XYZ file of N, CA and C in Angstrom:
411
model
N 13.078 -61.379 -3.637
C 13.649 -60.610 -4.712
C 12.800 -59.374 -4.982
N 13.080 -58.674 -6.148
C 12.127 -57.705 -6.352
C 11.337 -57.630 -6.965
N 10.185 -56.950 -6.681
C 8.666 -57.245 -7.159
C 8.255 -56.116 -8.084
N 8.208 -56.312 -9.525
C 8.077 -54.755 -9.780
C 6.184 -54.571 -9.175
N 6.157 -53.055 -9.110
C 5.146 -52.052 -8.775
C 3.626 -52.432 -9.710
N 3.136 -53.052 -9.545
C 2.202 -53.100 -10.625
C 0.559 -52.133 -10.632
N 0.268 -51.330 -9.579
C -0.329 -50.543 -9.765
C 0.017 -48.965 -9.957
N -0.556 -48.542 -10.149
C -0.523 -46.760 -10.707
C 0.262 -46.019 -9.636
N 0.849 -44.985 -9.692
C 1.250 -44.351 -8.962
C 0.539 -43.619 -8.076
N 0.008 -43.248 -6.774
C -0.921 -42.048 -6.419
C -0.605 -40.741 -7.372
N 0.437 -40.797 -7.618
C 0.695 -39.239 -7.966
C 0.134 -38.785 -9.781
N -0.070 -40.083 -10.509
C -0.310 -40.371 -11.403
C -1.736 -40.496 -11.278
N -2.614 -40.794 -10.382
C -4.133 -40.811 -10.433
C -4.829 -39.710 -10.006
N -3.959 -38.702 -9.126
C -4.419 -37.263 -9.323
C -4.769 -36.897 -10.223
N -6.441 -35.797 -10.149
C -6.662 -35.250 -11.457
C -5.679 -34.134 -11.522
N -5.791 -33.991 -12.861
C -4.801 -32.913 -13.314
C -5.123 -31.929 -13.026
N -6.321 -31.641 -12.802
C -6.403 -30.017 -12.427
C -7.059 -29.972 -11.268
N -6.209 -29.521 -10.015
C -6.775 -30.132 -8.704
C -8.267 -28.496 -8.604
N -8.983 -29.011 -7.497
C -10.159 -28.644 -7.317
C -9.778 -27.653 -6.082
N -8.812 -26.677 -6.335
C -8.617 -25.433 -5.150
C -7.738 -24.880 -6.250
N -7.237 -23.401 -5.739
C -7.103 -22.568 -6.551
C -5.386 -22.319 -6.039
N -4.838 -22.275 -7.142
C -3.451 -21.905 -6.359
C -3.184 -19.952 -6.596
N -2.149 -19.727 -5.748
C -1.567 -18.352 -6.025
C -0.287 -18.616 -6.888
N -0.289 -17.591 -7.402
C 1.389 -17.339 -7.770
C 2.138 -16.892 -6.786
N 3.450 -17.064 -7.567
C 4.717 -16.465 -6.169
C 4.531 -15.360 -6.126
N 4.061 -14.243 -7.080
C 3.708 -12.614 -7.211
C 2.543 -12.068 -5.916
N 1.619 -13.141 -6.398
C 0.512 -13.421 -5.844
C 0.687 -13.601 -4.047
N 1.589 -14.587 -3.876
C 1.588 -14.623 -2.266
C 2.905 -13.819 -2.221
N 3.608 -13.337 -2.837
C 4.207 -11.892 -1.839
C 3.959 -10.551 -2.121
N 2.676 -10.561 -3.109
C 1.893 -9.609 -2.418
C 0.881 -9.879 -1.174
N 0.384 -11.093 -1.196
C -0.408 -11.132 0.065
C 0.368 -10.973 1.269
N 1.761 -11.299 1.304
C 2.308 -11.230 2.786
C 3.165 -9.807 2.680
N 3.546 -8.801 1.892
C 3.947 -7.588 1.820
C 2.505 -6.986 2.367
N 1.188 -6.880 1.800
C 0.122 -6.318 1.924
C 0.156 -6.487 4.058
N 0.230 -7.982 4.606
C 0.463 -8.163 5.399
C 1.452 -7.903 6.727
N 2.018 -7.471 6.345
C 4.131 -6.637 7.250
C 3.054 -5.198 6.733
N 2.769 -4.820 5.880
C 2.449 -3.111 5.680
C 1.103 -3.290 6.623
N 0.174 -3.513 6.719
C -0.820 -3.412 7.729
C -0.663 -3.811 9.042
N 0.331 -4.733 9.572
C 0.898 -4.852 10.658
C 1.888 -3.320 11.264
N 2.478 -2.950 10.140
C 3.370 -1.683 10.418
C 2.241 -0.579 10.811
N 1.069 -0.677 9.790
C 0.549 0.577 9.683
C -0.493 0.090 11.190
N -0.606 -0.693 12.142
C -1.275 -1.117 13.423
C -0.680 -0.125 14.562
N 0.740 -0.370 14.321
C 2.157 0.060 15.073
C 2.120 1.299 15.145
N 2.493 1.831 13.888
C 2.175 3.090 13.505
C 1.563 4.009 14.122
N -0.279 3.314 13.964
C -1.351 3.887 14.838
C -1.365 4.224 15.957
N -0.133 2.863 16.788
C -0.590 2.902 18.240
C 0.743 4.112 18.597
N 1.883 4.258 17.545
C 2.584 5.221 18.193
C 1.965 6.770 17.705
N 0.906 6.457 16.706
C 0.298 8.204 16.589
C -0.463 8.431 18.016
N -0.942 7.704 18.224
C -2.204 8.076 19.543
C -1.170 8.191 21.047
N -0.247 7.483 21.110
C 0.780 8.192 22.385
C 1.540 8.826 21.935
N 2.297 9.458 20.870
C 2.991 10.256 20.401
C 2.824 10.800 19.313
N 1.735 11.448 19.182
C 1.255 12.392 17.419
C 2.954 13.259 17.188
N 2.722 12.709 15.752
C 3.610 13.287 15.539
C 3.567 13.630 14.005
N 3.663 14.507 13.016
C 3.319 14.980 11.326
C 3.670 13.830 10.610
N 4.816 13.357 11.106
C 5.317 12.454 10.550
C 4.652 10.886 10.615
N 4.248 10.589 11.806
C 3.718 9.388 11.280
C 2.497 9.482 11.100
N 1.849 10.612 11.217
C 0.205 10.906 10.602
C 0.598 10.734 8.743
N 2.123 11.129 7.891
C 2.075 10.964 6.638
C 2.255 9.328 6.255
N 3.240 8.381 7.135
C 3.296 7.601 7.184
C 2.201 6.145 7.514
N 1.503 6.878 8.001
C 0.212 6.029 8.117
C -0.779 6.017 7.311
N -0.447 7.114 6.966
C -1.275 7.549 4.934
C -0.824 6.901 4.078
N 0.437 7.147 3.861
C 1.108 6.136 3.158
C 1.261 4.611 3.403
N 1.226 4.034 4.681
C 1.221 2.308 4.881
C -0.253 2.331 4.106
N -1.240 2.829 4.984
C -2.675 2.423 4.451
C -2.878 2.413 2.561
N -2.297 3.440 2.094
C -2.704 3.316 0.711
C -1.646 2.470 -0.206
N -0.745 2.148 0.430
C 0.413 0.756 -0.374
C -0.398 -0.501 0.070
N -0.551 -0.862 1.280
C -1.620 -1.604 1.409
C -2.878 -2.139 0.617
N -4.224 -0.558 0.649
C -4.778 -1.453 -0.288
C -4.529 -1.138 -1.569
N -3.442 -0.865 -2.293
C -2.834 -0.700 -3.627
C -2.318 -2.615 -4.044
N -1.977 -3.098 -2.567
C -1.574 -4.503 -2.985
C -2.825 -5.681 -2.614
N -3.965 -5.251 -1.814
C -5.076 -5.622 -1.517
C -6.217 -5.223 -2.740
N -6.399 -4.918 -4.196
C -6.799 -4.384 -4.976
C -8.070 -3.792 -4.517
N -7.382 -2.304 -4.019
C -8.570 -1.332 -3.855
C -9.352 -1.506 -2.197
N -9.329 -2.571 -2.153
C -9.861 -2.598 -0.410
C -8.768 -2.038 0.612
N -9.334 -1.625 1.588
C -8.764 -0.295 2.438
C -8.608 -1.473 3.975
N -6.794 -1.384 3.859
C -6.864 -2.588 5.246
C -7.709 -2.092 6.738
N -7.602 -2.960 7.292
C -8.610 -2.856 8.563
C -7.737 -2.471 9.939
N -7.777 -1.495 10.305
C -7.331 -0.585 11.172
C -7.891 -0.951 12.660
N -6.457 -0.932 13.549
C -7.526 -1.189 14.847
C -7.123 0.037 15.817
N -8.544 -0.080 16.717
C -7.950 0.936 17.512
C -6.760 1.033 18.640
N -6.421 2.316 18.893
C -5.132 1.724 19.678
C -5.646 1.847 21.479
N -4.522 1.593 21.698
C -4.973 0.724 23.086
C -5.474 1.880 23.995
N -5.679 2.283 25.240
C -6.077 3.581 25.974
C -5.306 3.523 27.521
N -4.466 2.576 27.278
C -3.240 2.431 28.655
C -2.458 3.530 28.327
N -1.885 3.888 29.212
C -1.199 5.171 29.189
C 0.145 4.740 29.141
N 1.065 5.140 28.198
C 2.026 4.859 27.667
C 3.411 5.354 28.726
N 4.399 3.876 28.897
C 5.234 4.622 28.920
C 6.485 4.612 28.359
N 7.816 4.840 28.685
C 9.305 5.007 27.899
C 9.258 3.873 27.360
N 9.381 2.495 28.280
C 9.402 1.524 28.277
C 8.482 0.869 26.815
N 7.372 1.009 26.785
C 6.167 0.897 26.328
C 7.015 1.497 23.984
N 6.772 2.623 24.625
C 7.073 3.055 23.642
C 8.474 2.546 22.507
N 9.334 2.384 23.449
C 10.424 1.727 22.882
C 10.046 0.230 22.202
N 9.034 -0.277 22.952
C 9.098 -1.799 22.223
C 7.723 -1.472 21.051
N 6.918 -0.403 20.969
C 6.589 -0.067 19.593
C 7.197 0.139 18.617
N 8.724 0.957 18.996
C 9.482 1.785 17.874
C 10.304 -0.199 17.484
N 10.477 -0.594 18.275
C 11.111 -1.852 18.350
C 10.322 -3.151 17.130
N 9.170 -2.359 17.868
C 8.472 -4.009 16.438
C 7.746 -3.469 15.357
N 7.933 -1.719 15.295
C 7.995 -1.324 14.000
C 8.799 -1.320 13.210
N 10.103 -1.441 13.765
C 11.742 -1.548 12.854
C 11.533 -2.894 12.486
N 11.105 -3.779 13.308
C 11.109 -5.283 13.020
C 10.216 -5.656 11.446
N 8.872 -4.950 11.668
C 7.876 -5.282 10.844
C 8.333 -4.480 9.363
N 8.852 -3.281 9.403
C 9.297 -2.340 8.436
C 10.806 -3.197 7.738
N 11.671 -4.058 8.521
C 12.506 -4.931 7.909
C 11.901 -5.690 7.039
N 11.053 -6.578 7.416
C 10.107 -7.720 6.826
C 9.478 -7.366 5.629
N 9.410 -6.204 6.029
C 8.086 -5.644 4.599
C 9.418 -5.037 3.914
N 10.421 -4.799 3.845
C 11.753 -4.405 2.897
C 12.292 -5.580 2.557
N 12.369 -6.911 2.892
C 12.676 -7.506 2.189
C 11.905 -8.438 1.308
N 10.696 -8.403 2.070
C 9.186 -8.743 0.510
C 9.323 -7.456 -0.821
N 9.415 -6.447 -0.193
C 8.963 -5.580 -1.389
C 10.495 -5.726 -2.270
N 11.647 -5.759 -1.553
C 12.707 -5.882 -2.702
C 12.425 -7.193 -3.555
N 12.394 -8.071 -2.837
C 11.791 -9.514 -4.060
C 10.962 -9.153 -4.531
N 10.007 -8.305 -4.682
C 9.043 -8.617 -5.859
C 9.726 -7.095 -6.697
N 10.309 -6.788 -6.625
C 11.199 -5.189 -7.100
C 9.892 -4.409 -6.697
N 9.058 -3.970 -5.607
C 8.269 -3.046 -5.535
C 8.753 -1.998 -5.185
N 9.120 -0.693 -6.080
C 9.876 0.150 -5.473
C 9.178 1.408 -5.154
N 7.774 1.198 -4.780
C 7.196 2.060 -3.744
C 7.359 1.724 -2.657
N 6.782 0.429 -2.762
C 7.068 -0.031 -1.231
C 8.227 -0.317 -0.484
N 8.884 -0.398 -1.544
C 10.110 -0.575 -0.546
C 11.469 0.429 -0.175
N 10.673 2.036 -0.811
C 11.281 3.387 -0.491
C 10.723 3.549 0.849
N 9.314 3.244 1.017
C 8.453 3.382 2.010
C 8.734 2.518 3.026
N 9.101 1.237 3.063
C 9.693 0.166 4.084
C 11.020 0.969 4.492
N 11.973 1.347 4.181
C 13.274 1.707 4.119
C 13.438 2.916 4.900
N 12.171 3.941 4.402
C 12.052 5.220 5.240
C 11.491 4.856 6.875
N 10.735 3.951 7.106
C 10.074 3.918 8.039
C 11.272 2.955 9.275
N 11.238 2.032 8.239
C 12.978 1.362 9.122
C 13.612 1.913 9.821
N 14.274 3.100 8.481
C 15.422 4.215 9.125
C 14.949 5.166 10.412
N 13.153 5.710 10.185
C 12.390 6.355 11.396
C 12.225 5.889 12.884
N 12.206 4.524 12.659
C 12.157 3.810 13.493
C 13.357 3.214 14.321
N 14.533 3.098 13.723
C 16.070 3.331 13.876
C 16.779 4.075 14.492
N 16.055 5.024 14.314
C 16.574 6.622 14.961
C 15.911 6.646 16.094
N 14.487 6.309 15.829
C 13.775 6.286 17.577
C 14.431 5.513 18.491
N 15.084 4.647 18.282
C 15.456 3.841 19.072
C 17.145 4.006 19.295
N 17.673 5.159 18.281
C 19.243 5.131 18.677
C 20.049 4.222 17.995
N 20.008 3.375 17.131
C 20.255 2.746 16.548
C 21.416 3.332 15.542
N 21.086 4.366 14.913
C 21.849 4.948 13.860
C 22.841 5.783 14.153
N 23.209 6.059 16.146
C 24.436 6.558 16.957
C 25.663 5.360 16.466
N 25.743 4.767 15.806
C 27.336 3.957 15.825
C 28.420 4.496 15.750
């Protein structure tokens, strides 16, 4: 038959205030917006150094300082870009997983309503859209 339960629950002998620190939901989508924007602004880099261009020299100004605007004040960590010599091919799958990463970071920044960042996700999308032909329909 049935036996009632006669010891404590585990969940009930947890202390109440556990011993690690939690985030908020604000909290971790700024950490993973901060994250899609420094991934973009990687991309970015590697298409300034095979293809300088005004435009993503402003855009890389701009990823870097939304970045550490959501990193409070620390300046994300930049890598260098590669020194293979680029080609069509090459380039297309930059413009390719910058549209990708610039999606990602537009739909973090609309959930948290960040509407710097996510004028700035939106512009870079659409830049990246066009590189690739995308916006011929």
């Amino acid at each position: 038959m049935y036996e009632p339960i006669r010891t404590k629950s585990v969940h009930s002998m947890a202390e109440p205030t556990p011993d690690f620190p939690h985030r908020t939901r604000e909290e971790e989508l700024d950490v993973r917006l901060a994250g899609h924007l420094t991934a973009l602004l990687t991309v970015t880099d590697e298409l300034r150094a095979h293809t300088p261009h005004p435009g993503l020299d402003d855009a890389a100004q701009r990823l870097a300082e939304q970045a550490a605007r959501l990193r409070d004040g620390r300046a994300p960590l930049r890598a260098a870009p590669s020194t293979t010599e680029p080609d069509a091919a090459h380039i297309a799958t930059l413009h390719q997983r910058a549209h990708t990463l610039a999606g990602w970071a537009l739909v973090v920044a609309t959930s948290r309503n960040d509407t710097a960042a996510s004028t700035l996700a939106a512009e870079r999308l659409a830049a990246h859209a066009a590189a690739l032909g995308l916006n011929e329909a």
